[in-house]
Amino acid sequence: MNKKIIFILALFLATTLMISSVSAEGILDFISSNDTDNSNDDTKFIVGFNAAFPPFGYKDDNGSYIGFDLALAEEVAKRNNWTFVAQPIIDWNTKEVELNSGVVDCIWSEFTINGRESDYTWSDPYFNTSQVFVVKNDSNISSVSDLKGKNLEIQEGSSALETLNNNNKTLKATFGDLVEIKEYNTGFMDLESGACDALIADEGVAYYHIVERFGNGNFKILDEKLSHEQYGIGFKKGNIELRDQVQKTLDEMFKDGTIDKIAQNYSDYKIPKGLIYP
């Protein structure tokens, strides 16, 4: 081969390797700097929540994350001189992965303790709730027995689904169909349009949608409940130190009336009646 051609090829190869090396180094620096920017530390209190759980956690018309649980968490952070970070968990099925990997410090999002007692290090329960059946006012459904052969919707990964799968298989078998949805908003729209006959939802969420989004008397909640549950704050198993500090602060907030005051902002959704006092 011509020596001039060999020299040109060698020069091209050397240049390519040099550019590749620089590019790789630049990419690594970029990744490193972004990891640093997003890393957790002791001055932050990063709360994982589901942004589709009004009135406990949701996005308002201005694009800000608000809700009863987030208001409590923000006050806890303030009293401990922590920077409060509301971190929405986009896929609720990944909540445990995000907690165990340190992406979030806790899960505080109308999070049901019952049936998950050994999965997390828990705070004391602070709220009583129920899983309820929502139907249209003009439907022929007035009791749970009327749901036989009907099509229902339920949120995927929810405690209500776990209850049906583990403790109420007989009831579940009577349904015509049970469709899992990602958000309650979808369920209420399907219920309004007739795409489903009933929706299983957390009681607070049900009241919120009926009052705020469908305040025209279109829906009713059946008297019979699927289950009664308690909400708590879920921490990574073994993270007792953070749990104890948050619990101590929460107890102080109950004692000085702060939690009652916050709950009154959500009285239209019957939040005050669900509080569990220490």
mmCIF file of N, CA and C in Angstrom, residues 138-189:
data_model
loop_
_atom_site.group_PDB
_atom_site.id
_atom_site.type_symbol
_atom_site.label_atom_id
_atom_site.label_comp_id
_atom_site.label_asym_id
_atom_site.label_seq_id
_atom_site.Cartn_x
_atom_site.Cartn_y
_atom_site.Cartn_z
ATOM 1 N N ASP A 138 -78.514 7.298 38.907
ATOM 2 C CA ASP A 138 -79.663 6.728 38.205
ATOM 3 C C ASP A 138 -79.481 5.249 37.862
ATOM 4 N N SER A 139 -78.443 4.607 38.429
ATOM 5 C CA SER A 139 -78.233 3.183 38.162
ATOM 6 C C SER A 139 -79.173 2.355 39.033
ATOM 7 N N ASN A 140 -79.268 1.084 38.712
ATOM 8 C CA ASN A 140 -80.105 0.180 39.504
ATOM 9 C C ASN A 140 -79.292 -0.514 40.587
ATOM 10 N N ILE A 141 -78.137 0.064 40.922
ATOM 11 C CA ILE A 141 -77.247 -0.523 41.928
ATOM 12 C C ILE A 141 -77.410 0.237 43.239
ATOM 13 N N SER A 142 -77.854 -0.469 44.272
ATOM 14 C CA SER A 142 -78.028 0.159 45.580
ATOM 15 C C SER A 142 -77.301 -0.602 46.685
ATOM 16 N N SER A 143 -76.729 -1.759 46.349
ATOM 17 C CA SER A 143 -75.994 -2.553 47.327
ATOM 18 C C SER A 143 -74.902 -3.345 46.618
ATOM 19 N N VAL A 144 -74.003 -3.907 47.394
ATOM 20 C CA VAL A 144 -72.901 -4.677 46.817
ATOM 21 C C VAL A 144 -73.423 -5.898 46.065
ATOM 22 N N SER A 145 -74.510 -6.480 46.539
ATOM 23 C CA SER A 145 -75.069 -7.657 45.861
ATOM 24 C C SER A 145 -75.547 -7.315 44.448
ATOM 25 N N ASP A 146 -75.885 -6.045 44.226
ATOM 26 C CA ASP A 146 -76.330 -5.618 42.891
ATOM 27 C C ASP A 146 -75.180 -5.519 41.896
ATOM 28 N N LEU A 147 -73.957 -5.658 42.370
ATOM 29 C CA LEU A 147 -72.788 -5.575 41.491
ATOM 30 C C LEU A 147 -72.517 -6.890 40.763
ATOM 31 N N LYS A 148 -73.281 -7.909 41.057
ATOM 32 C CA LYS A 148 -73.092 -9.202 40.402
ATOM 33 C C LYS A 148 -73.257 -9.048 38.894
ATOM 34 N N GLY A 149 -72.236 -9.488 38.156
ATOM 35 C CA GLY A 149 -72.259 -9.427 36.706
ATOM 36 C C GLY A 149 -71.945 -8.065 36.133
ATOM 37 N N LYS A 150 -71.680 -7.079 36.997
ATOM 38 C CA LYS A 150 -71.396 -5.723 36.534
ATOM 39 C C LYS A 150 -69.908 -5.545 36.230
ATOM 40 N N ASN A 151 -69.618 -4.513 35.455
ATOM 41 C CA ASN A 151 -68.230 -4.186 35.103
ATOM 42 C C ASN A 151 -67.722 -3.081 36.022
ATOM 43 N N LEU A 152 -66.615 -3.368 36.716
ATOM 44 C CA LEU A 152 -66.055 -2.431 37.672
ATOM 45 C C LEU A 152 -64.654 -2.007 37.252
ATOM 46 N N GLU A 153 -64.223 -0.854 37.762
ATOM 47 C CA GLU A 153 -62.862 -0.396 37.550
ATOM 48 C C GLU A 153 -62.218 -0.121 38.904
ATOM 49 N N ILE A 154 -60.887 -0.294 38.932
ATOM 50 C CA ILE A 154 -60.131 -0.153 40.167
ATOM 51 C C ILE A 154 -58.723 0.296 39.811
ATOM 52 N N GLN A 155 -58.090 1.042 40.681
ATOM 53 C CA GLN A 155 -56.742 1.528 40.378
ATOM 54 C C GLN A 155 -55.710 0.411 40.539
ATOM 55 N N GLU A 156 -54.814 0.327 39.553
ATOM 56 C CA GLU A 156 -53.762 -0.676 39.625
ATOM 57 C C GLU A 156 -52.824 -0.377 40.794
ATOM 58 N N GLY A 157 -52.341 -1.437 41.441
ATOM 59 C CA GLY A 157 -51.410 -1.289 42.546
ATOM 60 C C GLY A 157 -52.015 -0.756 43.819
ATOM 61 N N SER A 158 -53.331 -0.611 43.867
ATOM 62 C CA SER A 158 -53.992 -0.027 45.036
ATOM 63 C C SER A 158 -54.232 -1.071 46.119
ATOM 64 N N SER A 159 -54.454 -0.577 47.333
ATOM 65 C CA SER A 159 -54.762 -1.482 48.440
ATOM 66 C C SER A 159 -56.114 -2.156 48.220
ATOM 67 N N ALA A 160 -57.013 -1.469 47.530
ATOM 68 C CA ALA A 160 -58.316 -2.069 47.237
ATOM 69 C C ALA A 160 -58.156 -3.309 46.358
ATOM 70 N N LEU A 161 -57.259 -3.231 45.388
ATOM 71 C CA LEU A 161 -56.998 -4.375 44.520
ATOM 72 C C LEU A 161 -56.377 -5.516 45.321
ATOM 73 N N GLU A 162 -55.454 -5.176 46.198
ATOM 74 C CA GLU A 162 -54.839 -6.192 47.051
ATOM 75 C C GLU A 162 -55.884 -6.857 47.938
ATOM 76 N N THR A 163 -56.822 -6.065 48.452
ATOM 77 C CA THR A 163 -57.880 -6.601 49.298
ATOM 78 C C THR A 163 -58.745 -7.595 48.538
ATOM 79 N N LEU A 164 -59.103 -7.226 47.317
ATOM 80 C CA LEU A 164 -59.925 -8.135 46.511
ATOM 81 C C LEU A 164 -59.163 -9.412 46.165
ATOM 82 N N ASN A 165 -57.898 -9.268 45.805
ATOM 83 C CA ASN A 165 -57.108 -10.430 45.389
ATOM 84 C C ASN A 165 -56.789 -11.369 46.547
ATOM 85 N N ASN A 166 -56.632 -10.803 47.735
ATOM 86 C CA ASN A 166 -56.183 -11.624 48.867
ATOM 87 C C ASN A 166 -57.286 -12.015 49.841
ATOM 88 N N ASN A 167 -58.276 -11.140 50.024
ATOM 89 C CA ASN A 167 -59.263 -11.377 51.082
ATOM 90 C C ASN A 167 -60.707 -11.456 50.596
ATOM 91 N N ASN A 168 -60.954 -11.037 49.361
ATOM 92 C CA ASN A 168 -62.328 -11.018 48.872
ATOM 93 C C ASN A 168 -62.440 -11.642 47.481
ATOM 94 N N LYS A 169 -61.807 -12.784 47.326
ATOM 95 C CA LYS A 169 -61.823 -13.437 46.026
ATOM 96 C C LYS A 169 -63.230 -13.862 45.612
ATOM 97 N N THR A 170 -64.040 -14.231 46.598
ATOM 98 C CA THR A 170 -65.407 -14.659 46.303
ATOM 99 C C THR A 170 -66.215 -13.505 45.726
ATOM 100 N N LEU A 171 -66.077 -12.318 46.343
ATOM 101 C CA LEU A 171 -66.779 -11.138 45.833
ATOM 102 C C LEU A 171 -66.271 -10.774 44.441
ATOM 103 N N LYS A 172 -64.960 -10.808 44.268
ATOM 104 C CA LYS A 172 -64.367 -10.469 42.978
ATOM 105 C C LYS A 172 -64.903 -11.376 41.880
ATOM 106 N N ALA A 173 -65.104 -12.640 42.197
ATOM 107 C CA ALA A 173 -65.574 -13.604 41.197
ATOM 108 C C ALA A 173 -66.998 -13.314 40.732
ATOM 109 N N THR A 174 -67.747 -12.530 41.504
ATOM 110 C CA THR A 174 -69.128 -12.226 41.106
ATOM 111 C C THR A 174 -69.204 -11.092 40.078
ATOM 112 N N PHE A 175 -68.125 -10.327 39.960
ATOM 113 C CA PHE A 175 -68.135 -9.213 39.009
ATOM 114 C C PHE A 175 -68.089 -9.737 37.576
ATOM 115 N N GLY A 176 -68.714 -9.005 36.685
ATOM 116 C CA GLY A 176 -68.625 -9.372 35.283
ATOM 117 C C GLY A 176 -67.217 -9.164 34.769
ATOM 118 N N ASP A 177 -66.610 -8.042 35.150
ATOM 119 C CA ASP A 177 -65.244 -7.725 34.740
ATOM 120 C C ASP A 177 -64.664 -6.740 35.747
ATOM 121 N N LEU A 178 -63.359 -6.791 35.925
ATOM 122 C CA LEU A 178 -62.671 -5.848 36.806
ATOM 123 C C LEU A 178 -61.459 -5.318 36.051
ATOM 124 N N VAL A 179 -61.538 -4.062 35.651
ATOM 125 C CA VAL A 179 -60.496 -3.443 34.833
ATOM 126 C C VAL A 179 -59.615 -2.563 35.715
ATOM 127 N N GLU A 180 -58.298 -2.730 35.580
ATOM 128 C CA GLU A 180 -57.357 -1.902 36.330
ATOM 129 C C GLU A 180 -57.038 -0.634 35.539
ATOM 130 N N ILE A 181 -57.122 0.502 36.205
ATOM 131 C CA ILE A 181 -56.843 1.796 35.577
ATOM 132 C C ILE A 181 -55.691 2.470 36.315
ATOM 133 N N LYS A 182 -55.047 3.425 35.647
ATOM 134 C CA LYS A 182 -53.916 4.115 36.256
ATOM 135 C C LYS A 182 -54.352 5.244 37.185
ATOM 136 N N GLU A 183 -55.431 5.947 36.828
ATOM 137 C CA GLU A 183 -55.860 7.101 37.606
ATOM 138 C C GLU A 183 -57.359 7.049 37.876
ATOM 139 N N TYR A 184 -57.746 7.552 39.050
ATOM 140 C CA TYR A 184 -59.168 7.609 39.389
ATOM 141 C C TYR A 184 -59.931 8.516 38.440
ATOM 142 N N ASN A 185 -59.275 9.542 37.931
ATOM 143 C CA ASN A 185 -59.949 10.453 37.007
ATOM 144 C C ASN A 185 -60.494 9.691 35.803
ATOM 145 N N THR A 186 -59.704 8.729 35.319
ATOM 146 C CA THR A 186 -60.160 7.889 34.208
ATOM 147 C C THR A 186 -61.393 7.099 34.611
ATOM 148 N N GLY A 187 -61.352 6.556 35.828
ATOM 149 C CA GLY A 187 -62.479 5.766 36.314
ATOM 150 C C GLY A 187 -63.769 6.558 36.404
ATOM 151 N N PHE A 188 -63.683 7.792 36.897
ATOM 152 C CA PHE A 188 -64.888 8.615 37.005
ATOM 153 C C PHE A 188 -65.433 9.011 35.637
ATOM 154 N N MET A 189 -64.546 9.271 34.695
ATOM 155 C CA MET A 189 -65.011 9.583 33.342
ATOM 156 C C MET A 189 -65.677 8.371 32.707
#
